[in-house]
Amino acid sequence: MTSSSSSSQDTQRTAHTYAEGLRADALMEEDVAWSHEIDGERDGDQFDRSERAALRRVVGLSTELEDVTEVEYRQLRLERVVLVGVWTTGTVQDADNSLAELAALAETAGALVLDGVIQRRDKPDAATFIGSGKALELRDIVVESGADTVICDGELSPGQLIALEDVVKVKVIDRTALILDIFAQHAKSREGKAQVALAQMQYMLPRLRGWGQSLSRQMGGGKGGGLATRGPGETKIETDRRRIREKMAKMRREIAEMKTGREIQRQVRRRNKVPSVAIAGYTNAGKSSLLNRLTGAGVLVENALFATLDPTVRRAETPGGRQYTLADTVGFVRHLPHHLVEAFRSTMEEVGDSDLILHVVDGAHPNPEEQLLAVREVIRDVGATDVPEIVVINKADAADPLTLQRLMRIEKRAIAVSARTGQGIAELLALIDNELPRPSVEIEALVPYTEGRLVARAHTEGEVLSEEHTAEGTLLKVRVHEELAADLAPYVPAPVA
């Protein structure tokens, strides 16, 4: 066990204003209310916003004739939490940023952050994550602040969870459980809910605990209903684990069936030769805002982590008239739980199957380079390293100019934009048009008016360079794929002798 230094050096405690400061630092954006007049043009219709912010009627709580309605849903589940992190590498600023991000995650889940501590160690303690002495100090902080939950900035083993709970005497959860809870709150689609449920069961399986009768063995069934004659049966916890494994197998089959539907949609787009662009990036970097700005999709935009989970695919058009699809994917985060990466693999395949990745990074974040590394690690996990990438530095209107210059110097294929103000959007569209794969065959054909379907295909599948309507038909100069070029070949004018 690593020895601890003095308390003033090892434990860095914040003032009571920790809850307010952490969220502001972590989100790095002014938390303003969304209004249709100001933000409607940028974000489109926010269909999910009214549903998420609506009051939830609780039936049967009132003795009056009317039910109680002055209860907001997330306040019903509000928890008072203390954060604890272990600083093993990097600078003290890195450790503070990590705990600030944990605070933003906790508040997104509906918790109230009361305090936070950081323990300096070479590596997390194998028994209690922060060491026995610091665990006792943490217990005093919990009692003093009146917290009911401790959230650890890391993934704890089942033994560490039990040992730390025994000391602090309140519920202890880790970063992975917190992210899973946020995903469970925000998942809307059937596929998203199934993926989150599978990830939760994968996380829960090795962490099941029991006490009293839960650990006792069930009696075997002797012949004739008499006393057990086949020896001790399963314990209750073994039965629970078996049932969870059965549910996981069923959930994987359901996700595989839904994956087939998504693959069929992708095959249709490939057959129609429609290029695809995937938006990937750190959570709260502004991916949904960028999608709304480029396509008017009306996807929910909120100053919160993992506000949108379900992928959204919209058709878009380049300034040159080329059609392509733009897909918004789930946001990434540092140390994204591997349970989620596995469960959301079918959704993340949108990134791997795309022709171009728009890697969105928050230019106003204190450490955008770390965001870039975290996202690229997940992109590597889903096998999308060969897809061309454009780094889109969002929130340029709020970013430090020196930070923008540094990122533009480091990233050779980068562009600074602001989805809020529209700065750089025209340049981004031109860059997408230039980077998308182009059809390989350039052809000039005089298409009769009776073959209008070929003209329509040329507009949807190819790149129209020029178009002229003549008495004989439509004179097209286009760049198309081999298949459409073969269909247009009979209408290529014969060369003049």
PDB file of C-alpha atoms in Angstrom, residues 44 54 59 66 93 151 178 204 237 260 309 345 359 369 375-376 407 417 431 451 469 496:
ATOM      1  CA  GLY A  44     -35.064  23.408 -35.553  1.00  0.00           C
ATOM      2  CA  ALA A  54     -42.669  18.346 -18.548  1.00  0.00           C
ATOM      3  CA  VAL A  59     -51.525   9.990  -8.900  1.00  0.00           C
ATOM      4  CA  GLU A  66     -56.972  17.325  -7.631  1.00  0.00           C
ATOM      5  CA  GLN A  93      -5.093  20.561 -13.387  1.00  0.00           C
ATOM      6  CA  ILE A 151     -19.183   8.535  -6.472  1.00  0.00           C
ATOM      7  CA  LEU A 178     -23.059   6.662 -13.180  1.00  0.00           C
ATOM      8  CA  MET A 204     -24.224  -5.931 -12.677  1.00  0.00           C
ATOM      9  CA  ILE A 237     -27.292 -15.515  -5.816  1.00  0.00           C
ATOM     10  CA  THR A 260     -30.222  -6.346 -39.356  1.00  0.00           C
ATOM     11  CA  LEU A 309     -28.144   8.888 -27.461  1.00  0.00           C
ATOM     12  CA  ARG A 345     -21.269  -1.466 -31.301  1.00  0.00           C
ATOM     13  CA  HIS A 359     -14.739  14.771 -35.558  1.00  0.00           C
ATOM     14  CA  GLU A 369      -6.464  17.622 -27.048  1.00  0.00           C
ATOM     15  CA  VAL A 375     -12.657   9.904 -29.171  1.00  0.00           C
ATOM     16  CA  ARG A 376      -9.966   8.448 -31.410  1.00  0.00           C
ATOM     17  CA  LEU A 407      -5.427  23.118 -32.558  1.00  0.00           C
ATOM     18  CA  VAL A 417     -16.866  26.759 -36.689  1.00  0.00           C
ATOM     19  CA  LEU A 431     -14.775  21.131 -47.343  1.00  0.00           C
ATOM     20  CA  GLU A 451     -35.887   8.789 -70.038  1.00  0.00           C
ATOM     21  CA  HIS A 469     -32.413  21.360 -72.195  1.00  0.00           C
ATOM     22  CA  VAL A 496     -18.215  14.553 -85.172  1.00  0.00           C
TER      23      VAL A 496
END
